[in-house]
């Protein structure tokens, strides 16, 4: 079915930033960030992972090994490069069911000197504190999908001589519709708390399939 075309590609949307249950909790330490700075930090973290909210997993690509069956669970582990240097270690479980109509992920992501730039031009470096972890589930048909999930964990950051660590507690959702033979319109949103600040971010864009 053509659902294999849209679902595995879009499944990667959350990989770079939203990744199962954290095994340890982070404590706020070092310099603090206000709400605006926390949103800028998230912007840089998204860029480090591949670009915008929409291009995040498309930049890293979808971790669907060749030969994966339409109903299967498997372990995933990889080291991915950040756009500004450094890396992200990923590990967890991916489950596929109903001929790719449902995909669920429980993944943990640890940053190591992972660098990215925010839209204001600032450059940030990220390390796991201890990691970012999430669970999500995506369902879809040949031409549409919907996704919901959550992320918890901690991230250590540094920027322009400042540094600190932040806890992350986010929920997110996405919907997508194939708009042509080679494109899809994706709407992605997240809300929750980062570094003790409430944030809400959304984006709609068209991606190539």
Short mmCIF file of C-alpha atoms in Angstrom, two decimals:
data_model
loop_
_atom_site.label_atom_id
_atom_site.label_comp_id
_atom_site.label_asym_id
_atom_site.label_seq_id
_atom_site.Cartn_x
_atom_site.Cartn_y
_atom_site.Cartn_z
CA UNK A 1 0.00 0.00 0.00
CA UNK A 2 1.14 3.60 -0.54
CA UNK A 3 0.82 4.26 3.19
CA UNK A 4 4.36 2.94 3.34
CA UNK A 5 5.30 6.03 1.33
CA UNK A 6 4.01 8.73 3.67
CA UNK A 7 4.09 7.10 7.11
CA UNK A 8 7.74 6.02 7.43
CA UNK A 9 8.96 9.33 6.02
CA UNK A 10 6.87 11.46 8.35
CA UNK A 11 7.58 9.14 11.28
CA UNK A 12 11.01 10.70 11.46
CA UNK A 13 9.54 14.12 12.19
CA UNK A 14 9.87 13.58 15.90
CA UNK A 15 13.09 11.63 16.01
CA UNK A 16 15.44 14.52 16.33
CA UNK A 17 13.77 16.31 19.15
CA UNK A 18 11.03 14.18 20.69
CA UNK A 19 12.30 10.91 21.95
CA UNK A 20 10.45 7.01 25.49
CA UNK A 21 10.52 7.28 29.18
CA UNK A 22 13.52 8.94 30.74
CA UNK A 23 15.46 6.77 33.14
CA UNK A 24 16.59 9.72 35.24
CA UNK A 25 15.38 13.24 35.86
CA UNK A 26 17.17 16.48 35.10
CA UNK A 27 17.65 19.32 37.56
CA UNK A 28 17.83 23.00 36.60
CA UNK A 29 21.40 24.19 37.10
CA UNK A 30 23.72 26.94 35.94
CA UNK A 31 22.41 29.97 34.08
CA UNK A 32 18.64 30.24 33.67
CA UNK A 33 16.59 31.00 30.56
CA UNK A 34 13.46 33.11 30.33
CA UNK A 35 10.51 32.10 28.14
CA UNK A 36 11.78 33.83 25.01
CA UNK A 37 15.25 32.32 25.46
CA UNK A 38 13.76 28.86 26.02
CA UNK A 39 11.88 29.11 22.73
CA UNK A 40 15.06 30.26 20.96
CA UNK A 41 16.90 27.31 22.49
CA UNK A 42 14.27 24.91 21.16
CA UNK A 43 14.61 26.55 17.75
CA UNK A 44 18.36 25.87 17.83
CA UNK A 45 17.80 22.29 18.99
CA UNK A 46 15.43 21.73 16.08
CA UNK A 47 17.99 23.19 13.69
CA UNK A 48 20.70 20.93 15.12
CA UNK A 49 18.43 18.01 14.30
CA UNK A 50 17.86 18.92 10.68
CA UNK A 51 16.09 22.26 10.27
CA UNK A 52 12.59 23.35 11.16
CA UNK A 53 9.81 21.56 12.98
CA UNK A 54 8.75 20.14 9.65
CA UNK A 55 12.17 19.08 8.38
CA UNK A 56 13.31 17.45 11.61
CA UNK A 57 13.22 13.74 10.77
CA UNK A 58 13.24 14.35 7.07
CA UNK A 59 16.75 15.74 7.51
CA UNK A 60 17.77 12.70 9.52
CA UNK A 61 15.62 10.46 7.32
CA UNK A 62 13.35 7.75 8.59
CA UNK A 63 15.02 4.78 10.35
CA UNK A 64 13.21 2.08 8.43
CA UNK A 65 15.70 -0.70 7.61
CA UNK A 66 15.32 -2.39 4.27
CA UNK A 67 13.19 -5.49 4.39
CA UNK A 68 11.12 -4.46 7.43
CA UNK A 69 7.87 -6.41 7.43
CA UNK A 70 4.45 -4.76 7.49
CA UNK A 71 3.82 -6.15 11.00
CA UNK A 72 6.99 -6.17 13.07
CA UNK A 73 8.76 -4.78 16.14
CA UNK A 74 12.49 -4.19 16.12
CA UNK A 75 15.25 -2.47 18.08
CA UNK A 76 16.73 0.73 16.71
CA UNK A 77 20.17 2.14 17.54
CA UNK A 78 22.22 4.69 15.63
CA UNK A 79 24.50 7.71 15.91
CA UNK A 80 23.35 10.70 13.85
CA UNK A 81 25.25 13.87 12.93
CA UNK A 82 23.97 17.29 14.01
CA UNK A 83 23.87 20.09 11.44
CA UNK A 84 26.49 22.23 13.23
CA UNK A 85 28.67 19.35 14.40
CA UNK A 86 28.46 16.82 17.19
CA UNK A 87 26.09 13.88 17.30
CA UNK A 88 22.91 12.36 18.71
CA UNK A 89 22.79 8.77 19.95
CA UNK A 90 19.39 7.10 19.46
CA UNK A 91 18.09 3.80 20.79
CA UNK A 92 14.72 2.20 21.39
CA UNK A 93 11.92 0.13 19.92
CA UNK A 94 9.85 0.69 16.79
CA UNK A 95 6.63 -1.26 16.20
CA UNK A 96 4.76 -1.51 12.90
CA UNK A 97 1.30 -3.02 12.51
CA UNK A 98 -1.66 -3.26 10.15
CA UNK A 99 0.41 -3.09 6.97
CA UNK A 100 2.13 0.16 8.01
CA UNK A 101 -1.14 1.84 9.02
CA UNK A 102 0.17 2.15 12.59
CA UNK A 103 3.70 2.93 13.79
CA UNK A 104 4.73 3.44 17.43
CA UNK A 105 8.09 4.47 18.85
CA UNK A 106 9.70 4.35 22.28
CA UNK A 107 13.06 6.01 21.82
CA UNK A 108 15.78 7.73 23.82
CA UNK A 109 18.09 10.37 22.43
CA UNK A 110 21.39 11.57 23.95
CA UNK A 111 23.15 14.65 22.54
CA UNK A 112 26.97 14.91 22.48
CA UNK A 113 28.35 18.38 21.65
CA UNK A 114 25.43 18.71 19.22
CA UNK A 115 25.36 22.21 17.72
CA UNK A 116 22.62 24.15 15.97
CA UNK A 117 21.67 27.74 15.15
CA UNK A 118 18.43 29.52 16.04
CA UNK A 119 16.58 31.84 13.66
CA UNK A 120 18.05 34.85 15.51
CA UNK A 121 21.55 33.71 14.48
CA UNK A 122 22.66 32.45 17.88
CA UNK A 123 24.57 29.15 18.06
CA UNK A 124 23.89 26.62 20.81
CA UNK A 125 25.65 23.43 21.90
CA UNK A 126 23.69 20.59 23.53
CA UNK A 127 24.59 17.59 25.66
CA UNK A 128 22.38 15.00 27.30
CA UNK A 129 21.36 15.61 30.91
CA UNK A 130 20.83 12.71 30.95
CA UNK A 131 18.81 12.42 27.72
CA UNK A 132 15.58 13.26 25.90
CA UNK A 133 13.09 10.43 25.66
CA UNK A 134 9.62 10.04 24.23
CA UNK A 135 6.84 7.78 23.13
CA UNK A 136 4.47 8.39 20.27
CA UNK A 137 1.98 6.62 18.04
CA UNK A 138 1.10 7.40 14.46
CA UNK A 139 -1.80 6.08 12.40
CA UNK A 140 -2.63 6.70 8.78
CA UNK A 141 -3.97 5.64 5.43
CA UNK A 142 -2.58 5.87 1.92
CA UNK A 143 -2.62 9.67 1.93
CA UNK A 144 -3.15 10.89 5.52
CA UNK A 145 -1.70 10.45 9.00
CA UNK A 146 -2.13 11.68 12.56
CA UNK A 147 0.34 11.48 15.43
CA UNK A 148 0.37 12.19 19.17
CA UNK A 149 3.14 11.80 21.70
CA UNK A 150 5.08 13.19 24.63
CA UNK A 151 8.66 13.87 25.65
CA UNK A 152 10.40 14.12 28.98
CA UNK A 153 14.03 14.40 30.01
CA UNK A 154 16.82 16.89 30.32
CA UNK A 155 19.26 18.79 28.13
CA UNK A 156 22.45 20.69 28.96
CA UNK A 157 23.11 23.78 26.84
CA UNK A 158 25.82 26.36 26.28
CA UNK A 159 25.78 29.63 24.31
CA UNK A 160 27.98 32.74 24.23
CA UNK A 161 29.76 31.95 27.50
CA UNK A 162 26.55 30.99 29.30
CA UNK A 163 25.59 27.43 30.19
CA UNK A 164 22.98 25.52 32.12
CA UNK A 165 20.74 22.48 32.19
CA UNK A 166 17.01 22.26 31.70
CA UNK A 167 14.20 19.81 32.25
CA UNK A 168 11.85 19.16 29.34
CA UNK A 169 8.20 18.05 29.56
CA UNK A 170 6.35 18.36 26.25
CA UNK A 171 3.37 16.99 24.38
CA UNK A 172 3.05 17.20 20.65
CA UNK A 173 0.81 16.34 17.72
CA UNK A 174 0.97 16.29 13.96
CA UNK A 175 -1.35 15.74 11.02
CA UNK A 176 -0.48 15.32 7.38
CA UNK A 177 -2.21 14.99 4.04
CA UNK A 178 -0.63 14.01 0.77
CA UNK A 179 -1.26 16.96 -1.56
CA UNK A 180 0.21 15.55 -4.75
CA UNK A 181 2.21 12.67 -6.09
CA UNK A 182 5.41 14.07 -4.58
CA UNK A 183 4.37 16.30 -1.66
CA UNK A 184 2.44 16.41 1.61
CA UNK A 185 1.18 19.21 3.86
CA UNK A 186 2.23 18.71 7.48
CA UNK A 187 0.99 20.59 10.56
CA UNK A 188 3.09 20.10 13.69
CA UNK A 189 2.61 21.57 17.18
CA UNK A 190 4.17 21.20 20.59
CA UNK A 191 3.40 22.61 24.01
CA UNK A 192 4.63 22.12 27.55
CA UNK A 193 7.48 23.33 29.73
CA UNK A 194 11.17 23.80 28.94
CA UNK A 195 13.61 25.18 31.50
CA UNK A 196 10.66 25.99 33.76
CA UNK A 197 8.97 28.09 31.05
CA UNK A 198 5.70 27.36 29.27
CA UNK A 199 6.13 27.22 25.51
CA UNK A 200 3.87 26.64 22.52
CA UNK A 201 5.17 26.26 18.96
CA UNK A 202 3.39 25.28 15.75
CA UNK A 203 4.29 25.10 12.08
CA UNK A 204 2.63 24.12 8.82
CA UNK A 205 4.67 23.35 5.74
CA UNK A 206 4.86 21.26 2.58
CA UNK A 207 7.47 18.51 2.38
CA UNK A 208 8.69 16.42 -0.53
CA UNK A 209 7.92 12.71 -0.46
#
